[in-house]
Amino acid sequence: MVRRHELTDEQWQALQPLLPVSGAKGRPRVDDRRVINGMLFKAKTGVSWRDLPERYGPWKTVYNRFWRWSRNGTLTMLVAKVRVIAEAIDELDREVSVDSSIVRAHQHAAGARRRPRAHTGGERVVWRADRTR
């Protein structure tokens, strides 16, 4: 059963040729499709790596492959291919959503640490460079 965030057979056929071939010997390799589905699940849900469901393979395998593919350019190629396919069938949503969780607050916003103020005797004096007396 293919879940909403998992690759369909058609999508898998388009992406599979872009994946590096493993020359590793020894332990059987976790299927790349399962691993990619795990990456998609993480992106969709925001779950931590350690909390990935077992159906995607060991979380460490999914993480290691994500890390390796990020470094060697495989993920960049996969995303570019998905973008080309989405544009071809007019399913690319270019709407941008900006909210407070991704916008950095100005340093003077609430919660920012205040600079110490100059004090002389009992009187409080705030020095400002833009004023002359």
PDB file of C-alpha atoms in Angstrom, residues 88 112 127:
ATOM      1  CA  ALA A  88       5.851  19.406 -16.944  1.00  0.00           C
ATOM      2  CA  ALA A 112      16.755  40.170  23.111  1.00  0.00           C
ATOM      3  CA  TRP A 127      24.319  57.870  26.252  1.00  0.00           C
TER       4      TRP A 127
END
